[in-house]
Coordinates of C-alpha atoms in Angstrom, one line a residue:
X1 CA 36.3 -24.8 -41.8
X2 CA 38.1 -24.1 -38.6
X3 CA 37.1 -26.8 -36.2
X4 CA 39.0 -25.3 -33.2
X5 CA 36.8 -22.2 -33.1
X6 CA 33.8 -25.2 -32.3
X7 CA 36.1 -27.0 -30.1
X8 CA 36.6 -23.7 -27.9
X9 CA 33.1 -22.8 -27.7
X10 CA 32.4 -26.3 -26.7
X11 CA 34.9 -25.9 -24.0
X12 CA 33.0 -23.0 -23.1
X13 CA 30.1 -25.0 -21.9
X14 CA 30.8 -25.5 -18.1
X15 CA 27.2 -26.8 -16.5
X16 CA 28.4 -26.5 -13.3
X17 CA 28.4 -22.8 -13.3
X18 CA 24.3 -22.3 -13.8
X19 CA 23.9 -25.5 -11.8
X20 CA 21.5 -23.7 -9.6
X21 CA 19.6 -22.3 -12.5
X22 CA 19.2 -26.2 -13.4
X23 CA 17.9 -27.3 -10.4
X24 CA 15.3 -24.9 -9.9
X25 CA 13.9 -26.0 -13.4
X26 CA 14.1 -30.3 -12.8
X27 CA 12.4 -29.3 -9.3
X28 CA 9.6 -27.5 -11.0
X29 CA 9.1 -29.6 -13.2
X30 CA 9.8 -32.8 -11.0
X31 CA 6.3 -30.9 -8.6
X32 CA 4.3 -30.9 -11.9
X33 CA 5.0 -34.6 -12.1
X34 CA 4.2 -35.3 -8.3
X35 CA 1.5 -33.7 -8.7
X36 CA -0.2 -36.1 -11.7
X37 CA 1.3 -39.1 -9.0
X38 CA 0.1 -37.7 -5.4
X39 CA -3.5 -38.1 -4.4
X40 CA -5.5 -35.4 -4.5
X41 CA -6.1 -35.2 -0.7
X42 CA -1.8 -35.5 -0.2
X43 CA -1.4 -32.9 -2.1
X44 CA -0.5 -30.4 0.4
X45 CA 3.1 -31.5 1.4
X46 CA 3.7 -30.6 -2.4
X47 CA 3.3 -26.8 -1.3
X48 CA 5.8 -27.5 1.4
X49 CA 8.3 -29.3 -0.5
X50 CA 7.6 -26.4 -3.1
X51 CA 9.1 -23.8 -0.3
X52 CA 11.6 -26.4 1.0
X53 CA 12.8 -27.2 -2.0
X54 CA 14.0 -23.9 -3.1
X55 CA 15.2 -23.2 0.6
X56 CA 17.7 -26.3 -0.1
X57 CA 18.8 -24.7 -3.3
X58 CA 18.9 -21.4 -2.1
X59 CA 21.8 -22.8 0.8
X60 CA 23.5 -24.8 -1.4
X61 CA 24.6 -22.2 -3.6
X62 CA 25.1 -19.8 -0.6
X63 CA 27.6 -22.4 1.1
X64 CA 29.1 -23.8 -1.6
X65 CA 29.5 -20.8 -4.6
X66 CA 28.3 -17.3 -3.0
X67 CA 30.7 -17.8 0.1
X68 CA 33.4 -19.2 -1.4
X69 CA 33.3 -16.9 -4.1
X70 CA 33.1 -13.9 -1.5
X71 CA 36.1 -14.5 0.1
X72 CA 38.1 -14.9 -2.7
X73 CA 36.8 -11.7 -3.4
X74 CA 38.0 -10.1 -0.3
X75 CA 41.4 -12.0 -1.5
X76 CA 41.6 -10.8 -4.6
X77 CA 41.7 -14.4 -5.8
X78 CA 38.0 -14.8 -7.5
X79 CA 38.6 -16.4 -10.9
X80 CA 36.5 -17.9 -12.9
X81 CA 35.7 -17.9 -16.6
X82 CA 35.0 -14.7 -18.6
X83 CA 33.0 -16.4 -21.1
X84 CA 30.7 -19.2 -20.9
X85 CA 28.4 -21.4 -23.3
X86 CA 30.4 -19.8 -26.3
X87 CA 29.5 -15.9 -24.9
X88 CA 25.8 -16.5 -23.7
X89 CA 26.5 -16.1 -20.2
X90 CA 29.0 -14.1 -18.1
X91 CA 29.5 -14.2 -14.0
X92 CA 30.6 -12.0 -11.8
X93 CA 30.3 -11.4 -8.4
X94 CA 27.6 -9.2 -8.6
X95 CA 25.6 -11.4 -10.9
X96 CA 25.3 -13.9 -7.4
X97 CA 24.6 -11.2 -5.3
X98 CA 21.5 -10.8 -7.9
X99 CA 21.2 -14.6 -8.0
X100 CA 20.8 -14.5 -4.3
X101 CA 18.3 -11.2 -4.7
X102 CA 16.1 -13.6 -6.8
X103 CA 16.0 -17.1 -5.0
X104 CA 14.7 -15.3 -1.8
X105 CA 11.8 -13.2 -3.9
X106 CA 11.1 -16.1 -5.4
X107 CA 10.9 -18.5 -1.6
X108 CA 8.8 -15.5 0.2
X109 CA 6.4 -15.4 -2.9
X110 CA 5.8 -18.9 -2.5
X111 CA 5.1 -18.4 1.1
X112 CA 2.7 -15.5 0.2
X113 CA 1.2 -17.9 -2.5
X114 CA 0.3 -20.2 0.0
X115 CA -2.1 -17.8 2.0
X116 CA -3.8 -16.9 -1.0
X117 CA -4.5 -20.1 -2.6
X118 CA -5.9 -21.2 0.5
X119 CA -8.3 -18.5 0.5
X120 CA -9.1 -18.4 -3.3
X121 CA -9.4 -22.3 -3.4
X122 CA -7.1 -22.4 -6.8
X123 CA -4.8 -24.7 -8.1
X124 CA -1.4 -24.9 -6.1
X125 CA 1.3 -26.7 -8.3
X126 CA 1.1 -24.6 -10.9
X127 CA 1.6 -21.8 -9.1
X128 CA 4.8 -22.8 -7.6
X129 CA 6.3 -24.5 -10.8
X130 CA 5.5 -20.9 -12.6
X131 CA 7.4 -18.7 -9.9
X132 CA 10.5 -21.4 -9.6
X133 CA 10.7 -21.2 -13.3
X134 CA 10.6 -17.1 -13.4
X135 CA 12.7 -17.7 -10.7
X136 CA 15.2 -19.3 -12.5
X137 CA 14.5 -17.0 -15.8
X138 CA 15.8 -13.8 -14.0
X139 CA 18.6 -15.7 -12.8
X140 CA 19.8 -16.3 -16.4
X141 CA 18.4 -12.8 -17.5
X142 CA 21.1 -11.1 -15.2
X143 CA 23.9 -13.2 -16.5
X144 CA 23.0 -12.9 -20.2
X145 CA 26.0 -11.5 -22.6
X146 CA 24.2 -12.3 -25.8
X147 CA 21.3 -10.7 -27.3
X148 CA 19.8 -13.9 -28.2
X149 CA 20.1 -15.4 -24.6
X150 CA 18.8 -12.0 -23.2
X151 CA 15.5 -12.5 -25.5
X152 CA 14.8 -15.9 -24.4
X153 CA 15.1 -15.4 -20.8
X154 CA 13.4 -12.3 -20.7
X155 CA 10.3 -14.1 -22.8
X156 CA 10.2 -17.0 -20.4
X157 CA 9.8 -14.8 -17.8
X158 CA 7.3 -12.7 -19.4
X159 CA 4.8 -15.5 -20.5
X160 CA 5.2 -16.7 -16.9
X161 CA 3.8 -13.8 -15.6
X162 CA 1.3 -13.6 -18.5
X163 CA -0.4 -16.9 -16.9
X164 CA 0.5 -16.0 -13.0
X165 CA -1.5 -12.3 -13.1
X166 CA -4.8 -14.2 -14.5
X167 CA -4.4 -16.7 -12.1
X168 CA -7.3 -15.8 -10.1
X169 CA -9.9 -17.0 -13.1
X170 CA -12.8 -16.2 -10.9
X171 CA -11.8 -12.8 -10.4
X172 CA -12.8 -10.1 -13.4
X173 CA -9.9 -8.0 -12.5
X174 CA -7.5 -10.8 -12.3
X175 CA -9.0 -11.6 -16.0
X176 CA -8.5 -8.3 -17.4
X177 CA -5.1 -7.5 -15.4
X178 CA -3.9 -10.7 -17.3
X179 CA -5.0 -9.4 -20.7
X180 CA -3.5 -6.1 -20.1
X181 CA -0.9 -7.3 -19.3
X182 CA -0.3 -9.6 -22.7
X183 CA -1.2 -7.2 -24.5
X184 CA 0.9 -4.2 -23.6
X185 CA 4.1 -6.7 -22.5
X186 CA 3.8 -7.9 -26.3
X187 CA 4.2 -4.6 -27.6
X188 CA 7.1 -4.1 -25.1
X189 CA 8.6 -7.0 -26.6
X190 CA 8.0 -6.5 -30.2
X191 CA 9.6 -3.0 -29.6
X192 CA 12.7 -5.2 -28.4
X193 CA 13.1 -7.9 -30.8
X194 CA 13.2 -4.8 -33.6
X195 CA 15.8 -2.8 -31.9
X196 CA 17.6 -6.1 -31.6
X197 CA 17.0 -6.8 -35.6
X198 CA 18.2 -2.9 -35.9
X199 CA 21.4 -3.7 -34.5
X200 CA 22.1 -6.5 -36.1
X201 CA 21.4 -5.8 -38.9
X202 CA 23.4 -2.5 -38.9
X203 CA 26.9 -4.6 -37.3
X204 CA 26.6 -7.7 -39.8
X205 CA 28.4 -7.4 -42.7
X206 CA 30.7 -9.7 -45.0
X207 CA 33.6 -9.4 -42.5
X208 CA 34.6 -12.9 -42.0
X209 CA 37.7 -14.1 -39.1
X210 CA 38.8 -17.4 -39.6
X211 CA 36.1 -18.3 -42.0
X212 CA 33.1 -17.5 -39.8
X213 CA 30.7 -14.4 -39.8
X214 CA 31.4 -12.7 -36.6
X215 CA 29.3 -12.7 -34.2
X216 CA 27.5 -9.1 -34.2
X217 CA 24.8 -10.5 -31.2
X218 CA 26.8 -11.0 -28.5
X219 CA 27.7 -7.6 -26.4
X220 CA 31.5 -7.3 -26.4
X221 CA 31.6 -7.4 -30.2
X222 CA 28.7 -5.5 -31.0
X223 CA 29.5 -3.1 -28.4
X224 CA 32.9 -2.5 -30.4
X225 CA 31.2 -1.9 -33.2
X226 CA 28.9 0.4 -31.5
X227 CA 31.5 2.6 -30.0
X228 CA 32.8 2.9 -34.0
X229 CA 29.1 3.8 -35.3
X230 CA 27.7 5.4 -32.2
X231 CA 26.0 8.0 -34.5
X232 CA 24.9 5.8 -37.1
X233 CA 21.1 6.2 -37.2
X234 CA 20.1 3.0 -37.5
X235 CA 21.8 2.0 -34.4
X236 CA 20.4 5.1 -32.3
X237 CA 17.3 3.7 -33.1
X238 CA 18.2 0.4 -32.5
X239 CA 19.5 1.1 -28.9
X240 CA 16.6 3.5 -28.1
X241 CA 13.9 0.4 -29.0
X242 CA 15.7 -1.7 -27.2
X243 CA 15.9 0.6 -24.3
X244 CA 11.7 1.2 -24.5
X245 CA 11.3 -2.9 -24.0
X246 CA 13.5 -2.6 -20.5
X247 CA 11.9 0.9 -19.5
X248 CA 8.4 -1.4 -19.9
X249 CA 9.8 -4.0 -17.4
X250 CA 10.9 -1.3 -14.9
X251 CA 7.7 1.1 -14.9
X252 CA 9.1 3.8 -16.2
X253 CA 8.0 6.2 -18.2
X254 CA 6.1 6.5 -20.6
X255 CA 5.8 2.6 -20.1
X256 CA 4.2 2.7 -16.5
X257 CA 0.5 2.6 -18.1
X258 CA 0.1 -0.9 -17.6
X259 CA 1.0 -0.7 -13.8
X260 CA -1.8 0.6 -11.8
X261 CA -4.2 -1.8 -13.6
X262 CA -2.2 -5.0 -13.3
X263 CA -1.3 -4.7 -9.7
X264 CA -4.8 -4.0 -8.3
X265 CA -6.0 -7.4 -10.5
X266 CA -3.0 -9.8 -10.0
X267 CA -3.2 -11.9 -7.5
X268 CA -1.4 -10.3 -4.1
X269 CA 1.7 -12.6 -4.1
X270 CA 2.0 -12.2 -7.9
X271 CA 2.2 -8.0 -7.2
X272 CA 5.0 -8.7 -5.0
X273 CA 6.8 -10.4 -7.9
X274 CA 6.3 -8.2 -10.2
X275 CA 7.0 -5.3 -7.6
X276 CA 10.3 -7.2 -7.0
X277 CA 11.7 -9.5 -9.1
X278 CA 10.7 -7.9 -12.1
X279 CA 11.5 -4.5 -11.1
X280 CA 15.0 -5.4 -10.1
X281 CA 15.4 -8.5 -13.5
X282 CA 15.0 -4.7 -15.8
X283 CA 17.5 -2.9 -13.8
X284 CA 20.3 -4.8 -13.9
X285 CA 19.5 -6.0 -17.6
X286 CA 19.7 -2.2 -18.2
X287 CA 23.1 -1.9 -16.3
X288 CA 24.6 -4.6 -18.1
X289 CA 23.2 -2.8 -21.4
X290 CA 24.3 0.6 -20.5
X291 CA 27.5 -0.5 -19.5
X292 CA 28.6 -3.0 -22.2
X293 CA 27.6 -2.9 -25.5
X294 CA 25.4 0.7 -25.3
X295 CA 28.9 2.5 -23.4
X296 CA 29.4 4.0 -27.0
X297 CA 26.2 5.9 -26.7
X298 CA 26.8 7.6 -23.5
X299 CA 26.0 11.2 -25.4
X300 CA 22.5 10.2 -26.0
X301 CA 21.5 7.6 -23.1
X302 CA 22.5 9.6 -20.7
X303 CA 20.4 12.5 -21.1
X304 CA 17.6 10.8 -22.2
X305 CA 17.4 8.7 -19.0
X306 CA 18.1 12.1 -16.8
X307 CA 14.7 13.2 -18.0
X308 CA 12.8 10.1 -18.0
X309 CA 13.5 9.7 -14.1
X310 CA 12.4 13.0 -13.3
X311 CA 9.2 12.5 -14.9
X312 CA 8.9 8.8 -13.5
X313 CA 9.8 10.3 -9.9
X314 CA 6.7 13.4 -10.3
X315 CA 4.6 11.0 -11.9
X316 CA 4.5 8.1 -9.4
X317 CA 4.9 10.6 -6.4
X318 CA 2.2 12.8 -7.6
X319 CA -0.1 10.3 -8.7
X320 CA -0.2 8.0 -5.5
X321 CA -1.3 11.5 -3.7
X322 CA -4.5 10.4 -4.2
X323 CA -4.7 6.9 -3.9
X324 CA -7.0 4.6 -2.0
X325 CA -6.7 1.4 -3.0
X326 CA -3.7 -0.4 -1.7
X327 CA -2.5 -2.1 -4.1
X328 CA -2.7 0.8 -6.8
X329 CA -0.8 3.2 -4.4
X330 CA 1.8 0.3 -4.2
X331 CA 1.8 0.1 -8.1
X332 CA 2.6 3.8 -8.5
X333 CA 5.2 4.2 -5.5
X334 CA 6.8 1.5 -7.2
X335 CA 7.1 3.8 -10.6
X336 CA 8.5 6.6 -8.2
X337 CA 11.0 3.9 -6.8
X338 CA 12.0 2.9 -10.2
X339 CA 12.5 7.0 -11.2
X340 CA 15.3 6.9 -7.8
X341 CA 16.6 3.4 -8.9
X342 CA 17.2 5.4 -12.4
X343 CA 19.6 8.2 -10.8
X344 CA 22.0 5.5 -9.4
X345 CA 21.9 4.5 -13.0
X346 CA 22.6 7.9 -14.7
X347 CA 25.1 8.8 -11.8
X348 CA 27.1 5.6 -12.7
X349 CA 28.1 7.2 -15.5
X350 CA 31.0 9.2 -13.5
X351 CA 30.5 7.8 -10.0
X352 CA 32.3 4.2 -9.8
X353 CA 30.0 2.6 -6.6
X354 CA 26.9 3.9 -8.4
X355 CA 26.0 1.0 -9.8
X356 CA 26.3 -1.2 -6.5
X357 CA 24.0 1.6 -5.0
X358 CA 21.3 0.7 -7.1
X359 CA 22.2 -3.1 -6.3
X360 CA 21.9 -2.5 -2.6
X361 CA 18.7 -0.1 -2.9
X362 CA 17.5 -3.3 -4.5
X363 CA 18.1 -5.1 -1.6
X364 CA 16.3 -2.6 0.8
X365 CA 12.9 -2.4 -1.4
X366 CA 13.0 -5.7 -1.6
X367 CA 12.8 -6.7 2.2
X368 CA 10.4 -3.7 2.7
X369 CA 8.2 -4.4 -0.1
X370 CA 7.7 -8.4 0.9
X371 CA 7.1 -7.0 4.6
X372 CA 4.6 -5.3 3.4
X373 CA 2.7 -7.3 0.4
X374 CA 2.7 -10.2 3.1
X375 CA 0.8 -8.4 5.3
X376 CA -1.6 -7.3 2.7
X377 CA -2.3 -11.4 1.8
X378 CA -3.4 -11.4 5.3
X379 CA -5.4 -8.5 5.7
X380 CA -7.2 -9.1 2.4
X381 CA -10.7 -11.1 2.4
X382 CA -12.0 -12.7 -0.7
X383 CA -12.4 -9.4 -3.0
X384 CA -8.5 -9.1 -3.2
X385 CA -8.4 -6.7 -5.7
X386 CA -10.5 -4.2 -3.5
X387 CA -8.2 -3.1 -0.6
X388 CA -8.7 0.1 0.1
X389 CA -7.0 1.9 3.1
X390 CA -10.2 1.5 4.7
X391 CA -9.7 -1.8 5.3
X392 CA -6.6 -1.1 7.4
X393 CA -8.3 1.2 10.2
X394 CA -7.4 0.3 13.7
X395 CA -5.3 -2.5 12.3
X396 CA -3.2 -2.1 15.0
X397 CA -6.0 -2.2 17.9
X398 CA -6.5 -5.9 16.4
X399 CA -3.5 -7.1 15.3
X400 CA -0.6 -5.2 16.7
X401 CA 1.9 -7.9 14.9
X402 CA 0.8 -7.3 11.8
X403 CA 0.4 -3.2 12.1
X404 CA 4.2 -3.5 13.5
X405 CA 5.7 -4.8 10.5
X406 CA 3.5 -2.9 7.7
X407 CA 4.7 0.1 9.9
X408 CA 8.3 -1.1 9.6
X409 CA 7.9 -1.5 5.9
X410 CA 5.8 1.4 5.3
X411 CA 8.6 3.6 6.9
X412 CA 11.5 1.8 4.8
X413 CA 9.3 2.4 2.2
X414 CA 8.9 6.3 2.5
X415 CA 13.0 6.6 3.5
X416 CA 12.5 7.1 7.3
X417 CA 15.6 6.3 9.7
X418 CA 17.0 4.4 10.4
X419 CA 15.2 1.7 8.2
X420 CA 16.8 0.4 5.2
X421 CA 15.1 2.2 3.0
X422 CA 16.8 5.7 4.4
X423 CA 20.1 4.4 3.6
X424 CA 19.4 2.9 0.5
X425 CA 18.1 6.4 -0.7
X426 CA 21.0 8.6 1.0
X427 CA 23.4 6.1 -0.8
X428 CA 21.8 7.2 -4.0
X429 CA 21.5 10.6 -3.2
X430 CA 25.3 10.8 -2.4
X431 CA 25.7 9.7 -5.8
X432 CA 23.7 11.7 -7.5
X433 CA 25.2 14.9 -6.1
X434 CA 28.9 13.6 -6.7
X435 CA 27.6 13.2 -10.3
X436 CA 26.9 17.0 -10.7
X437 CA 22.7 16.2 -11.3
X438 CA 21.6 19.0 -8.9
X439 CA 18.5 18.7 -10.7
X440 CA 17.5 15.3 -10.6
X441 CA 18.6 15.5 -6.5
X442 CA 16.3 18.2 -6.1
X443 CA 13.4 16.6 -7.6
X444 CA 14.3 13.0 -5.8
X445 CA 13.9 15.1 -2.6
X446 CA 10.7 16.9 -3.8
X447 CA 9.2 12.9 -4.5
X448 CA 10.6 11.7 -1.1
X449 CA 8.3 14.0 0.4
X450 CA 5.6 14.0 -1.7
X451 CA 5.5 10.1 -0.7
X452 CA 6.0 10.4 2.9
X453 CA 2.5 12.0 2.9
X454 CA 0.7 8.6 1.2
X455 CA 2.7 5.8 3.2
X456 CA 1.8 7.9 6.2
X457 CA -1.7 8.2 5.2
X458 CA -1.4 4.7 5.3
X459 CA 0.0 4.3 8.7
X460 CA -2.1 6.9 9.9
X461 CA -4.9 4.8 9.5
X462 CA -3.1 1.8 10.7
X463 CA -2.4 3.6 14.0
X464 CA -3.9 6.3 15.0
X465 CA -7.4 6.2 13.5
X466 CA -8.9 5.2 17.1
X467 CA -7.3 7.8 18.7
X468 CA -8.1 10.6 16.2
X469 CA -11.8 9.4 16.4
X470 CA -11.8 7.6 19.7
X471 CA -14.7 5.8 19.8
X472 CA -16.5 6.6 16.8
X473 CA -13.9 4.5 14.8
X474 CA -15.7 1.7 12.7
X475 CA -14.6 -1.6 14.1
X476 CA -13.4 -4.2 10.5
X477 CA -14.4 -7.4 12.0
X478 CA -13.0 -9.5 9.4
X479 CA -9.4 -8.1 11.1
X480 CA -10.3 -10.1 14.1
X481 CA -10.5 -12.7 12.2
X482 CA -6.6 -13.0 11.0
X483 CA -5.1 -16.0 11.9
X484 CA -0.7 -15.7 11.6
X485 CA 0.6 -19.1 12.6
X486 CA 4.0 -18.8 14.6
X487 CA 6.0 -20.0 10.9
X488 CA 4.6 -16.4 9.5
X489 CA 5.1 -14.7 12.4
X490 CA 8.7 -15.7 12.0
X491 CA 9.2 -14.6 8.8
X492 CA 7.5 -11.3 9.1
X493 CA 9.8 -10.5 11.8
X494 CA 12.6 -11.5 10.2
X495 CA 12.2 -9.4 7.4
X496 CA 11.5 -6.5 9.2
X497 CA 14.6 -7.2 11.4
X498 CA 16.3 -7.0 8.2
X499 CA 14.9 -3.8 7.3
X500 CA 16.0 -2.4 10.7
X501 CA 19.5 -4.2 10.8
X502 CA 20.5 -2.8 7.2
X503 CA 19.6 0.9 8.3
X504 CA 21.9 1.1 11.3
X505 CA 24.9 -0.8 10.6
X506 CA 25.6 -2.4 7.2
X507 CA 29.1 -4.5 7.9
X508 CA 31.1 -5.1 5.5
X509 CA 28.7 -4.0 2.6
X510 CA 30.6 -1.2 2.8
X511 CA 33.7 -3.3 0.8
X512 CA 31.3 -4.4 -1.8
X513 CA 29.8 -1.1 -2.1
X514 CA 33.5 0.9 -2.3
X515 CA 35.5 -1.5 -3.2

């Protein structure tokens, strides 16, 4: 037995590296604990040290990792290991941009949380100790190099959210969004775990190095031996199954089902995180796939994502035509989003900044999106589930705030300029069109206008209902009745300056982007 192969993969073990990942997990579980010690009337400065806490984590790793990692960057100096915990994890730069991406979905959901609970009167603690630990999931999730590391993240994550969308236990919809939701993100996950088996089981074989069975789960070596067997059967169908479990985590098709249903019923805050942090957790767990270990399979996943984006782009275009509840439209645009994230992906394939495209669209869907599923926590009364656009006529009349910054994100949203959203999409576009997919551009144009109908049927209502209908325009007392303490107020408007910011001028995103 060859004990230095053990001694290096001990070595390999460098804590310090997912040290933020650690201390979002001690400080979810360290609120569980203050929560059995606290009195139950003292329990509300556990909701604020939930939110400060992960602000304090959040800065810490922005001060003392992302920045200093950042400039070495711009150096050309950034070094740091290639493998770590024996091949489990693997950093990069972009994998802290990502990092970053997920700490501040995870701090806004809390904030959203906090509205909601109020109003539903449910349990707080384990609210916040679910997110911080999903949280802290993705974080791992996008740093995974090993398919057994991938599995466990992505299943933490998952029966997170399994407990988070039933939340709401007094709420049918919540109930049944929750079992939909176990259901159909089991079968996902079965559908993963046997691609994974497929794989492995097609790479192992008696090759021994130095006395040990190599190691046919971690990417780099089972993408070698994919590139050697890319048309091997079993490992087509492998790649393809494993493939179906991400497409279910981004909503794309024909794995968008579950969507509509599960948005409407999970609690508002909980959409968002879905919306979000799941959304964006599958794409770059699809970019690392698609660019490591499934590279050798370029001849099959390439076309076969060209055509599922087109039909995720009609299908959540088309479908939100017609839409009046809220938080269904939001479901399906969010499909259509994922069919434009999904040409960044394919047009990575020949065009280098692609991929850091997608990251950046990321970015801009993200501050949109929280823009507007905070203001929809607000605006929504008991029966959360039920918000129709109905509920948002002459919004602006009584809270001009609020109908500001759902405008703002509405318009990001839809690609209007000179939001975020615009750039994010032309960025993408760009891409596309230097990739030679004249098809897919033209049918991403076709959905861009297809949704700028719905998110304006949305604002329309929002703005201009009272003057379309002067004074016959239904008044929604209960939008009277909206309380946004200046701390809310705040963080609406600084989101939707960063919406606005990001359109017009994005600094020196332009290095990370093209460099």
């Amino acid at each position: 037995m060859n004990l230095d192969i053990y001694r290096t993969f001990s070595e390999t073990n460098l804590w310090q590296y997912i040290l933020p990942e650690i201390a979002l997990a001690v400080f979810a579980i360290l609120l569980l604990i203050m929560g059995m010690i606290v009195p139950r009337r003292e329990q509300g400065i556990i909701s604020r040290l939930a939110v400060w806490g992960q602000w304090a984590i959040l800065v810490y790793f922005l001060i003392f990792e992302f920045w200093q990692n950042l400039q070495q960057l711009y150096l050309g100096k950034l070094e740091r290991p290639e493998i770590l915990f024996g091949g489990m994890l693997t950093q990069t730069f972009t994998f802290d941009v990502m990092r970053v991406f997920f700490m501040l979905c995870g701090i806004f959901v809390s904030y959203m949380g906090s509205i909601y609970l109020k109003k539903h009167k449910l349990p707080t603690i384990e609210f916040y100790f679910l997110t911080i630990i999903i949280t802290a999931g993705l974080m791992l999730l996008a740093q995974s190099s090993h398919f057994v590391m991938l599995f466990v993240a992505l299943e933490t994550v998952t029966v997170a959210f399994y407990v988070l969308i039933a939340y709401c236990r007094t709420s049918v919809f919540s109930l049944e969004a929750g079992v939909k939701y176990l259901i159909l993100g089991g079968l996902s996950s079965a559908m993963l775990l046997f691609g994974i088996v497929l794989l492995y089981g097609a790479a192992t074989n008696p090759e021994v190095n130095n006395g040990l069975l190599l190691d046919r789960m971690g990417f780099n070596e089972l993408g070698s031996f994919i590139f050697a067997h890319k048309h091997d059967l079993m490992v087509q169908a492998g790649a393809v199954l494993v493939l179906c479990g991400v497409a279910f985590k981004i909503g794309a098709i024909p794995f968008q089902i579950w969507i509509p249903d599960v948005y409407q019923g999970a609690p508002t805050p909980v959409t968002a995180l879905l919306a979000c942090a799941s959304k964006a957790g599958g794409f770059i767990l699809l970019l690392n796939l698609i660019r490591g270990p499934f590279a050798g399979l370029e001849y099959m996943v390439k076309p076969l994502l060209i055509a599922v984006a087109i039909v995720t782009i009609l299908f959540g275009n088309l479908t939100a035509v017609s839409q009046q509840n809220v938080k269904r439209m939001m479901g399906l645009s969010g499909i259509a989003h994922a069919g434009y994230l999904l040409m960044g992906v394919v047009a990575g394939y020949t065009v280098a900044w692609a991929d850091k495209a997608v990251l950046f669209y990321l970015f801009c869907y993200l501050f949109a999106s929280l823009a507007v599923f905070m203001v929809m926590t607000f605006v929504a009364n008991e029966n959360d589930e039920a918000q129709t656009l109905d509920d948002y006529t002459n919004l602006y009349r009584n809270q001009p705030y609020l109908a500001g910054i759902l405008g703002i994100g509405l318009g990001s949203l839809a690609g209007i300029p000179p939001l975020a959203g615009f750039m994010g999409k032309l960025l993408l576009f760009i891409a596309t069109f230097k990739a030679g997919l004249f098809t897919l551009l033209a049918v991403a144009i076709v959905g861009v206008v297809i949704s700028i109908y719905y998110y304006f049927g949305w604002a329309r209502e929002v703005f201009f209902t009272q003057w379309l209908l002067k004074d016959e325009t239904p008044v929604n007392a209960q939008l009277g009745t909206i309380v946004v303490s200046p701390l809310y107020r705040f963080l609406l408007g600084m989101l939707a300056a960063v919406v606005i910011i990001i359109g017009i001028y994005q600094g020196n995103i332009g290095f990370y982007l093209f460099m």
